[in-house]
PDB file of N, CA and C in Angstrom:
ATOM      1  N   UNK A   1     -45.136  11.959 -20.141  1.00  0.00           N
ATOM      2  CA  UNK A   1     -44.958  11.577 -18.754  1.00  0.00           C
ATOM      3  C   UNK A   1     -44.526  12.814 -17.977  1.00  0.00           C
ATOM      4  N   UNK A   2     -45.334  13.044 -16.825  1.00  0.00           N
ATOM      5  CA  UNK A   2     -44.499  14.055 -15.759  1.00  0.00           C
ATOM      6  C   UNK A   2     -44.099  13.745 -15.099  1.00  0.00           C
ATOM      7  N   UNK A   3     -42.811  14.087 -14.230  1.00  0.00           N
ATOM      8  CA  UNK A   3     -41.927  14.591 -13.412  1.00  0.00           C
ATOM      9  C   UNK A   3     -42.118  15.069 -12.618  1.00  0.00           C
ATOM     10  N   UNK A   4     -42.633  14.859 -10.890  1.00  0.00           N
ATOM     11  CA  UNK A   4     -42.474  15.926 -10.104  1.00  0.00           C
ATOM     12  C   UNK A   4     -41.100  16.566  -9.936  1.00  0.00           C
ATOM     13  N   UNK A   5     -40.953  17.181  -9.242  1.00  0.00           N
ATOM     14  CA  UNK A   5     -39.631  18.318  -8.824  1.00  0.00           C
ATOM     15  C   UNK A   5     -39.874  18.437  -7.767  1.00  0.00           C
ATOM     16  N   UNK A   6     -38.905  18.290  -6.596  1.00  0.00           N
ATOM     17  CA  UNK A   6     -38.673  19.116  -5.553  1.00  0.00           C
ATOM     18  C   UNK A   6     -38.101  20.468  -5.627  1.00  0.00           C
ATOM     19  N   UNK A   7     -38.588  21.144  -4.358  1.00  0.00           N
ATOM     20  CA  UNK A   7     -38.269  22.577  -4.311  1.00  0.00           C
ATOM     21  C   UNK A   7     -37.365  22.806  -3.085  1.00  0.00           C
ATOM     22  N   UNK A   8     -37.113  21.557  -2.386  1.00  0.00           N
ATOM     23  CA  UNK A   8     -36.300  21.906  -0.968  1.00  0.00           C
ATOM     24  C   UNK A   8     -34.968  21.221  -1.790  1.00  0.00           C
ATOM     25  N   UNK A   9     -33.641  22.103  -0.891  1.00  0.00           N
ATOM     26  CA  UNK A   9     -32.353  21.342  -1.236  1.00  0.00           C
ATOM     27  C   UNK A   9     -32.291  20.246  -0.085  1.00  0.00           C
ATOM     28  N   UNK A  10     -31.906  19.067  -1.018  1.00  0.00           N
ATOM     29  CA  UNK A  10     -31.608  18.619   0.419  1.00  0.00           C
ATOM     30  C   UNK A  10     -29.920  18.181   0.744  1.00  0.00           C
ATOM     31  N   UNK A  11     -29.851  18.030   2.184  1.00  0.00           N
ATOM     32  CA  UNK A  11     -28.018  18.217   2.596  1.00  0.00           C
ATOM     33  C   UNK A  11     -27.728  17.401   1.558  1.00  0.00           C
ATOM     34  N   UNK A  12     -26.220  17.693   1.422  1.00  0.00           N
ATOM     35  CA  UNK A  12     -25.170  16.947   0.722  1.00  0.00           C
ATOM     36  C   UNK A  12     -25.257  15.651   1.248  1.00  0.00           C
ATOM     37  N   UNK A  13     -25.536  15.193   2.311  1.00  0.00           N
ATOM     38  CA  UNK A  13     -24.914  13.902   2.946  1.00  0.00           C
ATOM     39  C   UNK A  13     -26.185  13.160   2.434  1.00  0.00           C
ATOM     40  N   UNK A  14     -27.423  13.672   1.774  1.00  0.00           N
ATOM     41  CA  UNK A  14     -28.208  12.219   1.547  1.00  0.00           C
ATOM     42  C   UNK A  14     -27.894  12.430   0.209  1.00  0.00           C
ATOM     43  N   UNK A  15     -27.277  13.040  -0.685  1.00  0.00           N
ATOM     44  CA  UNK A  15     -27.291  12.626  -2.303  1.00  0.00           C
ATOM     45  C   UNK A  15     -25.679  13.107  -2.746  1.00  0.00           C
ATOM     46  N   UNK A  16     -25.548  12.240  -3.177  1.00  0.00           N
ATOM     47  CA  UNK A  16     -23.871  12.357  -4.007  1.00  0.00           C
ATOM     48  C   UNK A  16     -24.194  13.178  -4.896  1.00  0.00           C
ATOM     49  N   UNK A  17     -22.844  13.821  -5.023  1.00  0.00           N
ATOM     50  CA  UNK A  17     -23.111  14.601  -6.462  1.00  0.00           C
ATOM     51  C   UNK A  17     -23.521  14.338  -8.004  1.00  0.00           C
ATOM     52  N   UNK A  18     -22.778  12.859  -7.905  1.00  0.00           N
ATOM     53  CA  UNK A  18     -23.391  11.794  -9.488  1.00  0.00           C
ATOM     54  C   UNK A  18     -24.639  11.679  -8.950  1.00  0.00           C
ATOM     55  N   UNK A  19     -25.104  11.235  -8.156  1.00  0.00           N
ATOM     56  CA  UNK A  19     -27.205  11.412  -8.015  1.00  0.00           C
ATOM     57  C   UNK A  19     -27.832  12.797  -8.678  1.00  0.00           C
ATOM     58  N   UNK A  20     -26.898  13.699  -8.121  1.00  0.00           N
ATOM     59  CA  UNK A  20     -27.499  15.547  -8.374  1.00  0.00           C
ATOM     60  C   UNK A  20     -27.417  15.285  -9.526  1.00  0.00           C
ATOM     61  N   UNK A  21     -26.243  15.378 -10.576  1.00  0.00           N
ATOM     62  CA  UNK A  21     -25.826  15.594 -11.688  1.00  0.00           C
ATOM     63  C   UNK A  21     -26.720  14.869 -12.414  1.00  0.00           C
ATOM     64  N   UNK A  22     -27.110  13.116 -12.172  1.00  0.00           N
ATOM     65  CA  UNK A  22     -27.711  12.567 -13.085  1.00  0.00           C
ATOM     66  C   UNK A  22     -29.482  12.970 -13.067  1.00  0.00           C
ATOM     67  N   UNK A  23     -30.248  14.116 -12.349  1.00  0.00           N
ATOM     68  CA  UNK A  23     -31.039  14.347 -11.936  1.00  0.00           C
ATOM     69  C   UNK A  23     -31.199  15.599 -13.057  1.00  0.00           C
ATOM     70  N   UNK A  24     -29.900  16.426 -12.847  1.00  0.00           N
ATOM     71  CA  UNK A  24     -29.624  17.335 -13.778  1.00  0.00           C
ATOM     72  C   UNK A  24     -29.790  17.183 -15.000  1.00  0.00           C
ATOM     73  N   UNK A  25     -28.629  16.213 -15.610  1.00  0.00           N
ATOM     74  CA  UNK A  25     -28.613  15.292 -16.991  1.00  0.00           C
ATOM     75  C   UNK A  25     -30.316  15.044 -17.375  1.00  0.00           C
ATOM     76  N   UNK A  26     -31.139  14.548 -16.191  1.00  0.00           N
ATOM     77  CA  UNK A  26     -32.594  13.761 -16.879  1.00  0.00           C
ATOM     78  C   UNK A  26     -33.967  15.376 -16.704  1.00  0.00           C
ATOM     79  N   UNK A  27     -33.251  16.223 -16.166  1.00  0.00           N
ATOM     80  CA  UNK A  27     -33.862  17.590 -16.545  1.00  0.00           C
ATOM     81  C   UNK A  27     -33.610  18.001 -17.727  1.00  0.00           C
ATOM     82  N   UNK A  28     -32.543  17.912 -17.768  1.00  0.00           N
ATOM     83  CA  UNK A  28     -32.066  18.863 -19.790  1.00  0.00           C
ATOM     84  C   UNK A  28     -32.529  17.532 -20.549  1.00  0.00           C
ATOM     85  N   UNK A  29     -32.636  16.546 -20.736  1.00  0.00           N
ATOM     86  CA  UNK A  29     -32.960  15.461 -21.866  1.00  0.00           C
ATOM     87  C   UNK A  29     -34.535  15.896 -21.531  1.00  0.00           C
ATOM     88  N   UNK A  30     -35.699  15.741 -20.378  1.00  0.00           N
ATOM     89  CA  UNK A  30     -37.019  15.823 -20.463  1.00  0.00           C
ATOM     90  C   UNK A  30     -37.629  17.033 -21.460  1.00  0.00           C
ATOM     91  N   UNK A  31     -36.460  18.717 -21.162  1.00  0.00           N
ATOM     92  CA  UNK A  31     -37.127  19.618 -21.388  1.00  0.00           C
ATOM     93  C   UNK A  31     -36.531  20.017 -23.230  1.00  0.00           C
ATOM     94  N   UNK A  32     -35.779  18.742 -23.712  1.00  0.00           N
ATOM     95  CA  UNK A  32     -34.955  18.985 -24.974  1.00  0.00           C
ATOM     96  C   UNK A  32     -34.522  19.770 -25.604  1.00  0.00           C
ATOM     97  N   UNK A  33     -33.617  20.016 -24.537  1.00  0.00           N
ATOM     98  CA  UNK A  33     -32.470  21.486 -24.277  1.00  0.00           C
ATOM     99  C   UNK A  33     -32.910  22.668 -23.760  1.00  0.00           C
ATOM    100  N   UNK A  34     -34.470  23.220 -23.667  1.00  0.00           N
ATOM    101  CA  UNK A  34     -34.549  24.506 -24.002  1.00  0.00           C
ATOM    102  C   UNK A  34     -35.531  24.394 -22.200  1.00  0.00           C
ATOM    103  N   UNK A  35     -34.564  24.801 -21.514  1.00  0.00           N
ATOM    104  CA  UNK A  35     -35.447  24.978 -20.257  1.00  0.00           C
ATOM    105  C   UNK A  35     -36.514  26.414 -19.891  1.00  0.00           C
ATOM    106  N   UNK A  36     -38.270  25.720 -19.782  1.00  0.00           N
ATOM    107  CA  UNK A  36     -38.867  26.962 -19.238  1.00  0.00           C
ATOM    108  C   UNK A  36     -38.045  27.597 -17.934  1.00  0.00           C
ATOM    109  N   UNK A  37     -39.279  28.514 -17.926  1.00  0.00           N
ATOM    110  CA  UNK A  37     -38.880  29.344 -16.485  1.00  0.00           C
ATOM    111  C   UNK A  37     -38.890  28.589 -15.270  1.00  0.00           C
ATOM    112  N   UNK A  38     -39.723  27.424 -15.337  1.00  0.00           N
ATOM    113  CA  UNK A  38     -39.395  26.709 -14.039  1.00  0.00           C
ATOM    114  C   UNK A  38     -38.747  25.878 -13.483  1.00  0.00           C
ATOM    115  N   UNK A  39     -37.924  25.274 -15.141  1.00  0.00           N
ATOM    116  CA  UNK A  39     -37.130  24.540 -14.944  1.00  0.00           C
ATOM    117  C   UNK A  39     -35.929  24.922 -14.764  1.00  0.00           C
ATOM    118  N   UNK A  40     -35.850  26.655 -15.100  1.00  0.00           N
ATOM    119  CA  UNK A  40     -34.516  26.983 -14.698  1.00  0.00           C
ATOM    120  C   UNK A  40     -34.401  27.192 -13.541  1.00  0.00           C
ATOM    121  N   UNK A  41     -35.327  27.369 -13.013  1.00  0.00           N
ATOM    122  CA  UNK A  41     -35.298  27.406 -11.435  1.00  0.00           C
ATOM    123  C   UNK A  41     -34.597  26.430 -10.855  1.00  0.00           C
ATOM    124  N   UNK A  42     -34.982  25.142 -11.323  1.00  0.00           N
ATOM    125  CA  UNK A  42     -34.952  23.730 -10.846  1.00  0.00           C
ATOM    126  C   UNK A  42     -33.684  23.450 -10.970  1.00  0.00           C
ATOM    127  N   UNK A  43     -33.041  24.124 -11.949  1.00  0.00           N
ATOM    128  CA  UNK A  43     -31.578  24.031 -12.395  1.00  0.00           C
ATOM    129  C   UNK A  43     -30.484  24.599 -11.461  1.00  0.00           C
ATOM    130  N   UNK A  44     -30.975  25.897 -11.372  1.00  0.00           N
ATOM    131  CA  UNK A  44     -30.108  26.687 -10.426  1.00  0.00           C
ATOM    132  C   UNK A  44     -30.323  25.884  -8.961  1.00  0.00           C
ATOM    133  N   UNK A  45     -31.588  25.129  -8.170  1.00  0.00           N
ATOM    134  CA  UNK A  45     -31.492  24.308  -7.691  1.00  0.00           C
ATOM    135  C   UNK A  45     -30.656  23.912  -7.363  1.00  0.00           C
ATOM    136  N   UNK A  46     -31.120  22.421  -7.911  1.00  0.00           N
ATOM    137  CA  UNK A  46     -30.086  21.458  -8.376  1.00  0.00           C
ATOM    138  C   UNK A  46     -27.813  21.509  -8.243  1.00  0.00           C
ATOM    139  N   UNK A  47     -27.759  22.784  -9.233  1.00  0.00           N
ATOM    140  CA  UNK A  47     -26.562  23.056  -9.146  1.00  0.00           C
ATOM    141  C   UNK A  47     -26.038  23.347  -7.828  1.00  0.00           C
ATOM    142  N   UNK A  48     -27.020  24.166  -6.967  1.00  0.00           N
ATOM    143  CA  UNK A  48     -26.558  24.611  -5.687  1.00  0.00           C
ATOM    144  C   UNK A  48     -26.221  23.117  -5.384  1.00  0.00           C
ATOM    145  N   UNK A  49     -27.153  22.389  -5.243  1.00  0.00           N
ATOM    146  CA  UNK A  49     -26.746  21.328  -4.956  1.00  0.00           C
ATOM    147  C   UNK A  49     -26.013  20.987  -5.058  1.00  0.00           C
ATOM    148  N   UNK A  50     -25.668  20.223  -6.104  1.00  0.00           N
ATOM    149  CA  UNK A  50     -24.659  19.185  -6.461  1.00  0.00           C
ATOM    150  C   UNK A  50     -23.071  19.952  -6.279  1.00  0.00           C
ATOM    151  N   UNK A  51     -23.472  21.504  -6.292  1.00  0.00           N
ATOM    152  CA  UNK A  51     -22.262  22.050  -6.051  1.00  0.00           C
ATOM    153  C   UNK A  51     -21.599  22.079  -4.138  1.00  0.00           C
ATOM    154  N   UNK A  52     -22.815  21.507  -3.667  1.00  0.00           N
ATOM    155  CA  UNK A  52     -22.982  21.563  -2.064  1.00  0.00           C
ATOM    156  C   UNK A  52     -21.846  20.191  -1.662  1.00  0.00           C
ATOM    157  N   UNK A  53     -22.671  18.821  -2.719  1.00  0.00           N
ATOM    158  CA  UNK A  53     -22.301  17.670  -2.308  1.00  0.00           C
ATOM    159  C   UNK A  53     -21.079  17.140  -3.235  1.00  0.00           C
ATOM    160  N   UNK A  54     -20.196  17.831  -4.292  1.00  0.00           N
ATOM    161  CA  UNK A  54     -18.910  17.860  -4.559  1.00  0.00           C
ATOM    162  C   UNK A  54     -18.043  17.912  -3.734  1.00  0.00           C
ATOM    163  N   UNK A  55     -16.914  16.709  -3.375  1.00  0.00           N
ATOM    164  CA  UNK A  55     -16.104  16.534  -2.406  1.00  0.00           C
ATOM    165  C   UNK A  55     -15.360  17.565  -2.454  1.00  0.00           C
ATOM    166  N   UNK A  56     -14.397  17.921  -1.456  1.00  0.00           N
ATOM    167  CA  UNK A  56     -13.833  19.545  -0.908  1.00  0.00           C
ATOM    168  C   UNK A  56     -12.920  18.691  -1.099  1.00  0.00           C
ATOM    169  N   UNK A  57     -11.289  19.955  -1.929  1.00  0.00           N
ATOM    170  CA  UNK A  57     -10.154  18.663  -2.133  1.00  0.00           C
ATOM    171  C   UNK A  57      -9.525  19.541  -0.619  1.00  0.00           C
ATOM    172  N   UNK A  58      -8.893  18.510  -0.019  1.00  0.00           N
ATOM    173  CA  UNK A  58      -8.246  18.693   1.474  1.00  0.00           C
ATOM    174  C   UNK A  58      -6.773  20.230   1.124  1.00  0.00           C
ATOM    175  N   UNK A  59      -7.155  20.955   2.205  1.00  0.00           N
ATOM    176  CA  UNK A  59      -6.230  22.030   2.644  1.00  0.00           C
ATOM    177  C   UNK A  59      -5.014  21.493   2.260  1.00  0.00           C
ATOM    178  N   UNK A  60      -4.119  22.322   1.335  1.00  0.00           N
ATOM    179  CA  UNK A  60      -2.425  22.118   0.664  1.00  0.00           C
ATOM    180  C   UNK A  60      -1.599  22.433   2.329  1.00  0.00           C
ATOM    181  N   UNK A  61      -0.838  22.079   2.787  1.00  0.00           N
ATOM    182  CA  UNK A  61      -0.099  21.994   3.727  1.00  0.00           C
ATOM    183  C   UNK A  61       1.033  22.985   4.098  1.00  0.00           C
TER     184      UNK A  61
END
């Protein structure tokens, strides 16, 4: 079975980070562990991502 992939990030505000992550998670199980070159792409992606839509812990006072 294939998988398309997107290549655009998209904002934080349409995907939670558990969406990113579990997107992530079903990239490393498809490619069974050993990511080509394009999937590392997809990875570094991704991470931007999910590293985008990880809640910010609020300014210490």
């Amino acid at each position: 079975m294939l998988h398309s992939m997107s290549t655009t990030v998209e904002p934080s505000s349409e995907r939670s980070a558990d969406e990113v992550n579990e997107e992530i998670r079903a990239l490393w199980r498809r490619s069974g562990g050993t990511l080509s070159v394009e999937q590392r792409e997809e990875y570094q992606r991704l991470v931007l991502e999910w590293a985008a839509a990880v809640p910010q812990p609020a300014p210490a006072a």
